[in-house]
Every structure is written in structure tokens, then in C-alpha cells.
Amino acid sequence: MLNPQGIALDNRELINSYLGVRQKTLDICKPLEVEDMVVQPASFVSPPKWHLAHTTWFFVNFVFHRFGIDYTWPDKYFPQLFNSYYKSQGQHWVQGNRGELSRPTVKQIQAFRQEIDEIMVSWLDRFNGDIPSEIQTVIRLGLEHEQQHQELLMMDIKYILWCNPSKPAYFSPASSRRGSAFLNPAPKADENETWSSDGGLQQFGVDLPSAEFCFDNETPQHNAYLQPYVIAHRTVSNGEFSDFIADGGYQEPSFWLSEGWDYIKENNINAPLYWCLEEGEKERKGKWQEYTFNGMEEIRRDVPVSHISFYEAYAYAKWANKRLPTEFEWEHFAKSNPSSKNITVRETSELFLENNLAQAYYPDETKSFVNVNGGLWEWTSSTYAPYPGYRSEKGAFGEYNGKFMINQVVLRGGCFATPRAHYRMSYRNFYQAHQRWAFTGLRLVEEKV
Amino acid sequence: MLNPQGIALDNRELINSYLGVRQKTLDICKPLEVEDMVVQPASFVSPPKWHLAHTTWFFVNFVFHRFGIDYTWPDKYFPQLFNSYYKSQGQHWVQGNRGELSRPTVKQIQAFRQEIDEIMVSWLDRFNGDIPSEIQTVIRLGLEHEQQHQELLMMDIKYILWCNPSKPAYFSPASSRRGSAFLNPAPKADENETWSSDGGLQQFGVDLPSAEFCFDNETPQHNAYLQPYVIAHRTVSNGEFSDFIADGGYQEPSFWLSEGWDYIKENNINAPLYWCLEEGEKERKGKWQEYTFNGMEEIRRDVPVSHISFYEAYAYAKWANKRLPTEFEWEHFAKSNPSSKNITVRETSELFLENNLAQAYYPDETKSFVNVNGGLWEWTSSTYAPYPGYRSEKGAFGEYNGKFMINQVVLRGGCFATPRAHYRMSYRNFYQAHQRWAFTGLRLVEEKV
Amino acid sequence: MLNPQGIALDNRELINSYLGVRQKTLDICKPLEVEDMVVQPASFVSPPKWHLAHTTWFFVNFVFHRFGIDYTWPDKYFPQLFNSYYKSQGQHWVQGNRGELSRPTVKQIQAFRQEIDEIMVSWLDRFNGDIPSEIQTVIRLGLEHEQQHQELLMMDIKYILWCNPSKPAYFSPASSRRGSAFLNPAPKADENETWSSDGGLQQFGVDLPSAEFCFDNETPQHNAYLQPYVIAHRTVSNGEFSDFIADGGYQEPSFWLSEGWDYIKENNINAPLYWCLEEGEKERKGKWQEYTFNGMEEIRRDVPVSHISFYEAYAYAKWANKRLPTEFEWEHFAKSNPSSKNITVRETSELFLENNLAQAYYPDETKSFVNVNGGLWEWTSSTYAPYPGYRSEKGAFGEYNGKFMINQVVLRGGCFATPRAHYRMSYRNFYQAHQRWAFTGLRLVEEKV
Amino acid sequence: MLNPQGIALDNRELINSYLGVRQKTLDICKPLEVEDMVVQPASFVSPPKWHLAHTTWFFVNFVFHRFGIDYTWPDKYFPQLFNSYYKSQGQHWVQGNRGELSRPTVKQIQAFRQEIDEIMVSWLDRFNGDIPSEIQTVIRLGLEHEQQHQELLMMDIKYILWCNPSKPAYFSPASSRRGSAFLNPAPKADENETWSSDGGLQQFGVDLPSAEFCFDNETPQHNAYLQPYVIAHRTVSNGEFSDFIADGGYQEPSFWLSEGWDYIKENNINAPLYWCLEEGEKERKGKWQEYTFNGMEEIRRDVPVSHISFYEAYAYAKWANKRLPTEFEWEHFAKSNPSSKNITVRETSELFLENNLAQAYYPDETKSFVNVNGGLWEWTSSTYAPYPGYRSEKGAFGEYNGKFMINQVVLRGGCFATPRAHYRMSYRNFYQAHQRWAFTGLRLVEEKV
């Protein structure tokens, strides 16, 4: 599943990385009230306290048990409650019912985290610098896993806060200026440039062993043939998307996939998630507001549109007489344009989840790659499928990726809430076509004539 | 809706009663964690924090607005969020979605309560002893309403705690002995006595003005004709009910109403709510355990069976070749037997919600009436319908009772969690036939030959 | 369940009655296409071919098996497919899935009917006039049962035809004039007279043995006490009901039971079933049309409103500042006014299901009783409950009535589609509060001051 | 959407082809009872009479209207009732509610078909041999469309008949021997041969204009790169699949996609659709029976397994340590092996839907291609996506394919019920991953080492 020849760390470095990632998760929850950590207003959302416990369960279940660290759960139901979906690891609580549980409390979960962290550190400490690669591998996976949950936490927190009619902000007013900078990166007005490729036979994915960490779904490296294509340097903006709305985009079935049309009609969807009109305004011409981590704000036309489903991305592209890129076109474009001038997230040092992160695995160089996208995951036209020659791991880790390879769409890039370590050209994110609570945007492509 | 010639209190007495009831609600929540106050594991349950806010909303909405007390809500969404179902009072948040809300927090709601209490007390204080009867009436209704919610709180708390696999206790071990005494009153082994009546034309309900407070659904007083009947002095016990189970009661359709049979089969019900078997045990012969406010306990055969639906009560009675009493038989029996020796709750002074309650409205005499029932509401065979000549109030208070008079079954008596003031012969409680989270039991009747 | 001392018939009379009722069922289906007999557009409707088979199953299951008539089902699945809900009679096909079955075909079911009829007749013939009372009893029940299904057939056929956008008529144009007369009985314009009663202790129900046939739910005879009341001589008219609509009746929650309000809002109900507006018309003021057995017709203000739910009847009564009668008030009124001049169905000899019916059980005298109601079943305010002392039969016939005594509302009277034999003062029909496809109307009552 | 330079026919040839295809549709329905043509036991099935009407609607809507043939619908609701899903063509009746309609009757629909056929023939007759290519194009599309519905008819009929507990046969006993030959083609016992390919850059799809008819989803021709692979010459057999069942395949989550596992557990699926055990048998070891067009039969181990979902195909392949082919591997294999000796359908002259078909478009040569597959559509691992450069048509025909390109899986080949004209290497069929009522099978692939 992951690179067995990854960076070897001595135990001090490993402990620092471990503690850095673990602390980051807690930091994300700091602005929350206890109540925010408990509720589950939609089945796809998890209570933040569940994320805190599940990421910890991962270490007990896969590190403690595998390497013989003796441990008694605080409660015999923990393994079941905090197993997400690993069938090989016994029963798991139904995902949609996580919000029914008032216990264990947030405090009890925090104590559980601290207890595990102490055991981990004291255990790692005993190695005197020389940590076996199998242990490094599993701990590394645990940290990558926890970082994925950091982004999920940001998604879930945004949804949870938004469900309250009072629309509370996540950022305090003091911090909001900085947050705002990330959330609303400003592309330049003249940024309509495109990049043109002749396509041809190209190489994609990663072969093991590789220098960088990767998930099994990025392997193996293989060839694929691209037709010539022309791709935009930037993602679609709020302004452009509101033109689509004003032009009746949500009322004209010919722009939509059949399933998408049914979905928006059944769910009364007529704008991106988190958009709403001021009272008394009409849909097509109204003044749109958007819920952000700062609360309700008027939309800014020049920032990338976000929180759209694949259905909406597809419909927009069809309205614009273009299309979405395949995941291979996206990867080819990204690798070919590491320092695109059409940057939309300008200062990587401010990337939200990056600050204060332990630096051992993730050296401080600015990854030019993040320049390519607009601080958002980008829908591709590719469905989530195994690469040719893909083999999922044996055992529990085999459940990490492979079993989800149906009826999901690939997103590429990474968003402002993605830990910097997860920004890589080959990373394959995936959601179902109707889902909108991830930080998603879209980039347009057209055939090269 | 309520007795306009009720007991007149001076303002000191009224303030004391008000503060006593209000404090009781908070006391009930003391053993809870913040997390317990937020979740809504079933649509019929409300988060405890919602009860705290809704009972307060009642005073703002019906006292402040009616009598011109100037007030600005802490948040413009409060009126909508904490309106339960009063259509005349504007929009209300969907009941089943109360658990989606993390805000306002428990602390904010407690501050809201305190603010309202301070305004109320300082306003009442200004009257110098002479409080107009209209004001007394509405405040009295607000307090009766809050007391109804105290019992609902106990029901909801039990359900919420039980949903956690760890089955946490509500009572601390120190207090549990006392609690246990109420929850598990022990009838004597020889208590199989019955009471026989010749029936005939009898009077039921209450005429206004009356000495005691009552709800509009208890009015007016009227005649009804009873056939001769024989009624048990005590309610059915756990032991008797487990015999019904062991005899295949949940597997034999002929005992059940058609709708009840479908309900238990669809919901895999084979015992009262809160009963479960030790692992590995079989349904019919197994050792039953029961979740109580003390956590999981082995069932005690000699205490009244509780948390059964009307469907289950009906099926048990049919299995026993008897039937449930009508609400009129029950009332006639209760009035005729104020000091039944078959007491099942022995020491009324310890009734759970009674202790420390302000005594102005509710003088300290022991109500012999509570002797009649087993500390449980009792299902009758009567559906909830208006008494002949019933008129619901005009305006919002008209929504209190009348609009629920369809597809509900009347329960009579009162339970250990019922405020003593609500124990009266004429009180009509009501639930839907499938509901089981109230503290419900059953008493048997047969025709007199 | 039924009167064991009923009219004794010799075998010729019994055969004639049997054949008459059986033929009537077929006659009702004559205007239908094969396709109309197969579909099930709603779960509460049954395909007409199912009624043909089920009423025949009844004789095989309860007569052939009980009295040792040897018989092999045409197909081993018949017993399961055509058992409606008798748990004691083995498995039964899920009611809502009856429309999934294309087989057995209509022809096969007709052949099955004919086969059973031939066996029955030849078996009865052998008795030479002297038929044991137990046999008479069961056959009589089978015929009463089939007559109940004749009315259900009319209800289901109307619903099935109406589901087709072309709104085909049931009556051919030639016959429609006669049909129309029944469906649209015209009350006189001055018929606003009422009847006033002092109430008091009265007798209701039937004691066995009785002269007339009855179902077990009409027994035993017993006393009930009535308050004084004033009741209308006629049912509410289309004109009156459309005034309720025009006055915003469907938009004002205070007229409605809480459950009724939720139901009409969830189901977008704003008029009786089968009413619709001409295109472009607005709800409150528009010209209403109504689907009848003759196809779409403009509503006639002077005929009784029909196809309303109990919720709608309740709301109308509340809007009119009146209420619905209890089932005892209705029965008392009907018995006291056998020849009311406010007739709304004028010529009983033309009652739809009466013509050509075998006359043995049902002598030809005009039952004055039908004059009382408007050719419609009338919602009462009484829920369907056992009479004091009620005992359901042992065995399968015990499933006929008793197990439905929850969450149903009693209707009294009988409609133009009710076989004349079922018109009796004590008959208790019942439907759920939301149901509208029966031929239902309402009559108003108020307290006597 | 389709090849504008298709075979040009003179009007006599065109009329013959038209009449041939139209008659075939009626022939398919001949063994049915009227009742079989009306019911809709699942929302994905359509009543056969609907297919008869919809395929006729297609000609009125796209030929008559486009080329100015004057026509008045028999009923103003026909356009809505028989529009399947063309949003651009106005309202359409909800698919899942087609079974609610008893009218128009089968006879009326047959008359409608005949009327349209007469108008078409007399209109085409007037051209005197020289039919404009635009007309040829649209008529050809109408015929291809009708042929697709012929296969759908076979699928729906099988499902409809099977829903009846009596499991009636479609074939009469006389014809069943021949039918059986198709349904149960016998592969040789030694047919475990595979074909090995080095992959590489290959050409797929079709460029317009092409010699053969095709749908727009098969265009344009383009390159794709294949990894080396090894593919089986025959599809998986019933015997092999029952070994998978016996080995606990439906009980072991690690073989399944997460979504597939949830689906089979929620729907209690433990064998292919139409398989069932003799009573009293246990799942893993029992004797399986299968519903075929001949009724219930014991499964034959040596015939291809059919009626499996993509989920089941995937799980089987994983259990066998292999995988499904991509649609490109399948196409490459098929083109490279036009006369595979591992034939599984032996006598193409008997292909079910081929007999008696008008031969103008479809000359009589045996297409060697059908030898490749086992008389079944084969699940690939490819999701249904546009080919690079794909453009859907403008207007209504643009709704034919493109709007379904999400959450569907591509199947390749063709089945015994597929009209011969649709057997082509480039044809792309598609169903959702859970669907099982199509004639589906699977073929295994593995990486070449």
C-alpha cells in the first residue's frame, strides 16, 4: 500500500513527526465548542470527536496489536465504535449513527489520545535511534491517515457549523483575515490563459520503491495515451459560475447528466452548497452569499467556485461548450507546468494545515505544484478505477483504497485544507458524483483542433 | 384550557413556586455530561438542552409578549428553534432535526434561562402581592408545562444514555440505592387481589371552575355508563411478562392487533424496550437484563413491567384471557380505592421528582392516589378523544391538547417521574400505540359474570 | 361472529342466494377491460381479479375444508396468493405486491370461480332441503364477505380507472344516466333541517341470537349515555365544501388535527380525492371538476361531498363551528328517524348493487333507513373499539374484525355501492383517518344548549 | 449519433426492413397473456405493452413531426405516456409508474401500431425508390432503437414471468427444446484455453462515415494503450460459479467492493438472480435451480453463468485471483479472434431474435464474432465514459446516450436475445453495477508476466 523504502527516520525524528501530526488534529478542534464535536447533521459527516478517536484507534489497532504492545481499551466497545469500515477488524458501528452517541465524552476521548501518545512515545524511545522499517512504514501510514482525517475534519466542521441557523464562524475575527486569504485566493483578472498539449503516450502513476510516500492506488507506473488537448491555467470562478446560474443553468436539462438532473430536482439544488440568496431575492438574478469559515459573506466574483458536485461541474462545462479533464490530462498538465504563472494560491507558507507541522517527513521547500490549482480539489472526468497491474495489499490495509473503486469520481490536486505532504502530482482523491461538502472546484478543457 | 379560579398566590409564593419548578429542571440535568444534552438518537426524543430552552421560550412567548415585557431574543432564530409545534406562533424547526444543532450551546441556553428568570422575578416582584388572575393563569400553565417536560426529560435521558453501548448509569452509585427504590417497587407476592364493580352511570372529568388545576382535555364533567367489571389491584409484573415471552407470546399472531404484529415483526421486537438477553441466551428461556437509571441490571420478577407499547399491553392481556381497562373504568376504580392496600410504590415522600419542589401550589399531604398504580402510567383501551362538550381554547393555547386527538391511546395514573402535582384522578396522558419510551405499564380487567 | 339463529333457508333458496351474490361480483367487472383487472396503482387498492379469486378462496378455505369437500387447488400457490390476511391460514402474499402478478390470468380465475360454484351447488343439492345450521352460517358469512368485496371492487375500480390520464368512464353512455342518478342525488335546497335529541341512556348494538345477520363487532347490545345533541338531516354538500376551500380551509392549520395537517401538506392535498381544477384555474376560486363513474364532470353544488378523509371531515366541521357525531349519536338518530323527509337518495329501488340480487336473504321491502344518509358512508368521531363485553370468535373467523381495532375510525350508514343487505343501523364500517378512496361523506352535529 | 453514410436502401427494401423489425416485436409478445403485458413488478422493468407503444411513439415523434406527416394522436396523453426520458420532447410519465396504467389497452396499442405502420408504408411508398438520406437515417435509428427494445422486452418478460410463484414458461413445451439450445449452450469440458496479448497502442471505436451503422457512443476512433494481458476464451460457467458460492463467496467481504457488499447484504443476495434452492437445502451445498424461459430447471454446470451483477462478477474474479477485462482489452481480443474455437453458442443460425428477421440491412452471413462470447453480455471493468473527442448530437437524439455516462459499467458482446445486427465489436452496452436482469456473464483476465 505504501512505499516500503520511504525516508528512514531515527526515533527522535519519528517521535517529533508523530507528535506534530497528532497535535495538529487537536489544534483544528480548538475553536470548537464541545457541542460542535458531537453532532452528525448528515450521514456523510462524522462528529469531530469521532475523528479524534478513530485516528487514535488506528494506532492501537495496527501498531499496538501488530508489534505486541500490551494495551487494554478504556472500554470494550471502543474497537467497534471507532472502527470506520475495516470488515477484517471486526464489527463496526453504522456510520450514519455516530451522532447518536453521547459517550465517550470529548474529555474521555482526549484522555484516550493522550494515553496512546504517551505509550507510543515511550515505546519508540526505547529503540535508541534504530527503528525497523516495518514499524516506520505502519506509523507513517497512521500519520498519513490522520492527515487525511484533518482535511475531513475541516469539511465536517464547516458543514456542522453551517447547519446552525446562526451560521457561526470557525475563525475568530482576529484570525479571520489570514484564513480569508486562503479561502478566497484572488486570481488576476487577465488569467484566461490556457496550455496546449499534443498528448501522445505518457507515463502516469508511481512505481515502488519510490522516493516519496504514496498510496497503493497511485501504483503502478504505466503508460496511457492522450489525445491533444487545451487546458485552462486556472479554475472556474464564482463570477463565472453565477453567470451560469443567471443563464438558467439549473433549469435546462440538456446541460446535465440524467442522474444529475434528477438529483438536483429531487433535492431542490439551484446553487453550490453554502450559497444562499438574501431574503426576497430571486434565484437567477439575486445577490448570492456564501458561508465560509468566517461566517456568511457576499460572494466574490474573482475567487474559485467551490463546493460543487461532479454533476454541477459537468453541467457548467457543457454550458461553456467545454469539458472536464481526464485524470491523466490533469496529471500531465500539472507535471508540465510546475511553476505556472496563473497561480491562485499565492503564498504557500500560509497554507492552512501546513503551519507548525513537524517537518521531518515534509521538508520546508515550497512545493511549486500547489501553484497549479486554485486551492481546491478538481473534479476530473475519470472514474476511480485500478491502474493496470494494480494489486491491493493483503490484510486490513487492503481495505484502504481498492474496495471503493466503483461509482466514485477522481479528483486531483489538493485544497487549502490538505496537509502539504499530500500535495503530489500522482495523488488520487475520490468522491461520489453528488457529493459537495469537500473543497471541490473545476478546470475546463477542450479538444485541440 | 385551565382552571381560571385556581389557587390565588401572592407574588412571593408565586415567585417561589416559579423558582422551584425552574430549578428542578436544571437539577434533573445535573448528572449529565454536555454531550448527553445535545444528541437526538431518535426523532421522538429531544436533546435535553432543547427542553431547557423550549420551556423558557414558553414564558417569553406567552408571558412576556402577552403582558408587554420588553425583550430581545439572544438570537433571532430562538423563536423558531424552540417553538415545538405551535403553528400560530410562526415557523418551527422540524422536530426530528433538533439533534443537528450544536448551537446555541448548553452554556448559552443556561444563560438564557437565567436571564429570563431574572426578568420574571423582578417583574413579579413589582406587583406587591396582588397578581392579576390572568397572569397567574398563564404562569401556572407555564409551570405545569415545564413539569410535563421534566418527565419527558427523564424519558429522553434514559433513552439517550441507553443508546451508548457502555450503558452508563444516570444515578451515581451513591444515590442509586434511593433511585432504585422507586424504579423497582416491590409488590407483595400475595397481591393478586381484584376489585369488583357493578358499573352503572358514573361521573367523569372536571367542570370549571374547579378547586384543582387541570388541562382542558379533562373537561367538562359528564356522565358515562360502565358495565360491571373486575379490575386487578396491581399492575403486571416483570415475572408475569417474562412468562408471556417464554410462552411464545411474541411469536403467536392471534394475541396481537394486526398493526401491532406488523410493527413488532418489522422492528424485530421480542421484549420490552430496555430488556436484553445476556449473550448466547435464547429469547424464550434466556435470562433477561434491563437497563435502568442505575445501568444494566438483572430483571426482578416482582416489580411492575415497564416500557411496553400499547400493542404489547394488548397482546399480554389477550394471552392472559383478560383485557385492558377503559379510561373510565380506571378513573372509577381509582376514585373508589384511594387507599388500596396493594400499594406498589411504598413511600410517596421519596417520589423522585417531588423532592425539594416548591410547595406553594402543591401542599405536602401525601396523595393517597399514587398508591393505586405501580409507579407507572397505565395503558387503557380508550383512544384519546374529546369529552362530550369539549371546547379547545381560542388562540395558541388551543393547540395544547385538542389537535392531538387522533390515533393516540389514553394512559392514566402517573409514574415515579411525574411531578406530584400532576397526579390526579382525571389526568389524561396519551401516546401512540407503538411508543415505548414512556414509563408505561398495564393493569388487567375482566368482565364481571 | 355472526348470528347462528339466522334465517334458515332450504337448499334451493340457499343455492339461489349463493348464485345471485356470486353473479353480482362478475357483473360488476363486466364493463372492465382485462387490463383494468390486473393493475394495482396504490397499495391499498387490489386488482379486481384478486377480489374475484379471494372471495372464491374463502369458500374453499372455510367451507370445503371444514365440511370435508375434497378439492385440489388449480395451483399450489393459490392458497397463499388469495389469502388476504388470515395468519391462522398460513402464509399470505404481501398486499402491496398483488399488482406484480400477471398469473393466474383473469380467464383462469373465472374458470376457478365456475369450478367452485359447480362443486358448491352440486354439494348443496345433495342435502334435499335440510341444510345444517353450521353450514348455513358459514355460507352466509361467505356471502356477506363477498358483498363487502363488491363495494371494495367499486372503490378500487374507480381508483384504477381514474389513474389513467384519459379518465375513462365505468358506465357506458347508455347506462350513465341511471348511474348518475345514484352518484349525484340531489338534496332539496331548503334541506337545512336538524333533529334535536335529549340524549340520555340508550341501547346500542345487537345481542345474539338476533333476527338479522350481523358481524361480531356489532355485539353485544349494551347501554351508553348520550349528552343532548342537535344533528343535521343531511350530509354536507359539494357546494358547502367548496366554500370551505375558497375560504382557505386547506391553508389554515387551526382547523386541522396536527396529524391531518402534516398529512395534507406532505401529500399536497387541497381538495377531495377525484377533484381537480381546470387548467389555469387557481385553487381557492377555480371551477372544480370531479371524476365520477361517468368520467370527468363539473361538480354539482347540491350533491353530497364525497371521497374525503376523516382529517378533512374534522377540519370542515371545525371551520363550520360544529363537530362530527359519535357513532352512538349517529345510531340513535338513525333509529329515531326511519323516514326522514330530508332524503338524499330518492329511489332505493335503483340502488346500484341491489338490482337483480337474489332475494332470499334480502326481502324486497324498501328499507327506509337508507333515506337517512346521502348515499355515502359517514365519518363519525368514534374510533373503532370493541363494545363492552365483546369477544372475538375463536379460530380464523376471529381475525375478521377484532384485530383491526386500533387507529381506525368508525363510519356509519352505507353508500350507493353497499349491498342493501348491509344497510343496517348497527353496522360499523371503519377506515384509517387519512383514507379517501371509500365513498365517504360527513354530517354535522352541535351541542344542544 | 449514427452513420449518415449507412447502406442506402430503395423504398421497397426499406419498407421490408421496417415491417420485418416491427413484426418481430409483436412476435416476441405472442406467447404472452394480456396480463403479462400490463404489470411492472419492479421499477426497472417496463410493461411489454409500453414497449410496443414507445417504439411506435418514436416514429411519430421523430419521423412524422420532422418530415411533416400530418397525424393526430389517438389520445392527447399518448406523447407523455410513451415518451421514455426525452426532456426536450416535453413531459414524460414517471418510469416507475408505468405499471399503474390499465389504459390504453393492449388492443388499443396494437391498433396504434398498425395505424402508424400503414401511414409509414404508404408514405415511404410514395418516394418511388429514392429516399433522401436524412429520412433513411432517422428510420434506421428508429429500427435500431426498436431492436434494442426487443432485447429489453426479453429481459422484462423473463422478470415478469418469474415474479409469478407458478414460474410459467415463456416457450411452449414444443418450442422449448430449441430455445433451450440457445439458453444453455454447452462449452466443451476442456475449454480452459486463454489468449495472450502483448498489448501496446491499439485503435478503438469507429470513425464516421463508416460502412456499418453505429451509435454515437462508439465514436470517434482513437488510440489507447494496453498493457500485456491474458484472457480466457470462454466465459465463467455455472459450475465454476457454484463453486464460488460453496466456498463461501457471498459471506467473505474481502472479495467484494464495499458498495457491492452492502448491496448484497441489504438485499439478501446469495446467488445469481433466478437461482433458487430446492426447499430444505442449504445455501453453500444445496442443489441450485434456475428459472429459464422454459420454467424452473436444474442448473447445468457446463453452461455460462448469467444474471449476475457487476458486483458479483468482480467478487468472483477476485476470488479466482483474476480480474475483469477493460472494454479495450475485450474489443482487442474480439477483433483478434474472430473464429475462436472455444465457441459457446454453437449454431448461430438459431440465434433467437435473428430468425425471420428482414434481411435488407442485415445480410445472412454468419457473423463469426458471436463465437467469441457465450451468448451473454460481458461485464468489463470500464465505466461508461465518452471516448476522447466524443460529441453528442444536438437536439433530442443527443439524449440517446451521452446523458447516461455516469455510474454505469460497460458491457461488451451481445447475448442470445440481441438482434444480430447489434453484434459488433465496437458496441457499448451499459448497466448500473447492481443490475442483474440483463443477460450478463463474465470473462476472466490476468496480467501477463
Coordinates of C-alpha atoms in Angstrom, one line a residue, chain B residues 85 87-88 201 221-225 227 253-254 256-262 310-311 314 318 321-323 381 383 385-386 388-392 394 398 402-409 432-433 446-447, chain C residues 85 87-88 201 221-225 227 253-254 256-262 310-311 314 318 321-323 381 383 385-386 388-392 394 398 402-409 432-433 446-447:
Chain B
Y85 CA -45.4 22.8 17.3
K87 CA -48.4 26.8 14.2
S88 CA -50.0 30.1 15.4
L201 CA -73.9 5.6 35.3
Q221 CA -67.6 16.8 33.7
H222 CA -70.0 14.3 32.2
N223 CA -71.8 11.0 32.6
A224 CA -70.7 7.7 31.1
Y225 CA -72.2 4.3 31.6
Q227 CA -70.7 -2.3 32.5
P253 CA -50.1 -13.6 15.8
S254 CA -53.5 -14.4 17.4
W256 CA -51.8 -9.3 18.6
L257 CA -53.6 -6.5 16.9
S258 CA -52.8 -6.7 13.2
E259 CA -51.0 -3.4 13.2
G260 CA -49.1 -4.4 16.3
W261 CA -48.0 -7.7 14.8
D262 CA -46.7 -5.9 11.7
F310 CA -49.9 -0.5 23.8
Y311 CA -49.6 -3.3 21.3
Y314 CA -52.9 -5.6 24.4
K318 CA -55.2 -11.3 25.3
N321 CA -57.6 -14.0 28.7
K322 CA -58.3 -10.6 30.1
R323 CA -58.4 -7.1 28.7
S381 CA -58.2 0.7 25.9
T383 CA -58.4 6.3 22.4
A385 CA -60.9 11.8 22.1
P386 CA -62.6 14.9 23.3
P388 CA -68.7 15.4 25.2
G389 CA -69.0 19.2 25.1
Y390 CA -65.2 19.7 25.0
R391 CA -64.2 23.1 23.5
S392 CA -60.5 23.8 22.9
K394 CA -59.1 30.0 21.2
G398 CA -55.9 25.8 21.8
G402 CA -57.1 19.2 21.1
K403 CA -55.1 18.9 17.9
F404 CA -53.6 15.6 19.0
M405 CA -56.9 13.8 19.5
I406 CA -56.5 11.2 16.8
N407 CA -54.5 7.9 16.7
Q408 CA -53.4 8.2 20.3
V409 CA -54.2 6.0 23.3
Q432 CA -49.2 6.5 20.1
A433 CA -49.8 2.7 20.3
E446 CA -62.2 -8.8 33.1
E447 CA -66.0 -8.8 32.7
Chain C
Y85 CA -54.6 -11.5 6.0
K87 CA -52.4 -15.6 9.8
S88 CA -54.0 -18.8 11.0
L201 CA -79.1 6.3 28.5
Q221 CA -76.1 -4.9 22.9
H222 CA -75.2 -2.5 25.7
N223 CA -76.1 0.9 27.2
A224 CA -74.3 4.1 26.5
Y225 CA -75.1 7.6 27.8
Q227 CA -75.4 14.1 26.0
P253 CA -53.7 24.9 10.5
S254 CA -56.1 25.8 13.3
W256 CA -56.9 20.7 11.4
L257 CA -55.7 17.9 13.7
S258 CA -51.9 18.1 13.9
E259 CA -51.5 14.7 12.1
G260 CA -54.1 15.7 9.5
W261 CA -52.2 19.0 8.7
D262 CA -48.9 17.1 8.3
F310 CA -61.5 11.9 8.4
Y311 CA -59.0 14.7 8.6
Y314 CA -62.9 17.1 11.0
K318 CA -64.3 22.8 12.9
N321 CA -68.1 25.6 14.3
K322 CA -69.7 22.2 14.6
R323 CA -68.4 18.7 15.1
S381 CA -65.8 10.9 15.7
T383 CA -62.6 5.2 16.9
A385 CA -63.1 -0.2 19.5
P386 CA -64.7 -3.3 20.9
P388 CA -68.1 -3.7 26.2
G389 CA -68.2 -7.4 26.6
Y390 CA -67.1 -8.0 23.0
R391 CA -65.5 -11.4 22.4
S392 CA -64.0 -12.2 19.1
K394 CA -62.0 -18.5 18.3
G398 CA -61.7 -14.3 15.0
G402 CA -61.2 -7.7 16.2
K403 CA -57.5 -7.4 15.2
F404 CA -58.2 -4.2 13.3
M405 CA -59.5 -2.3 16.4
I406 CA -56.7 0.3 16.6
N407 CA -56.1 3.5 14.8
Q408 CA -59.3 3.2 12.7
V409 CA -62.3 5.5 12.6
Q432 CA -57.9 4.9 8.7
A433 CA -58.2 8.6 9.2
E446 CA -73.6 20.5 17.6
E447 CA -74.3 20.6 21.3

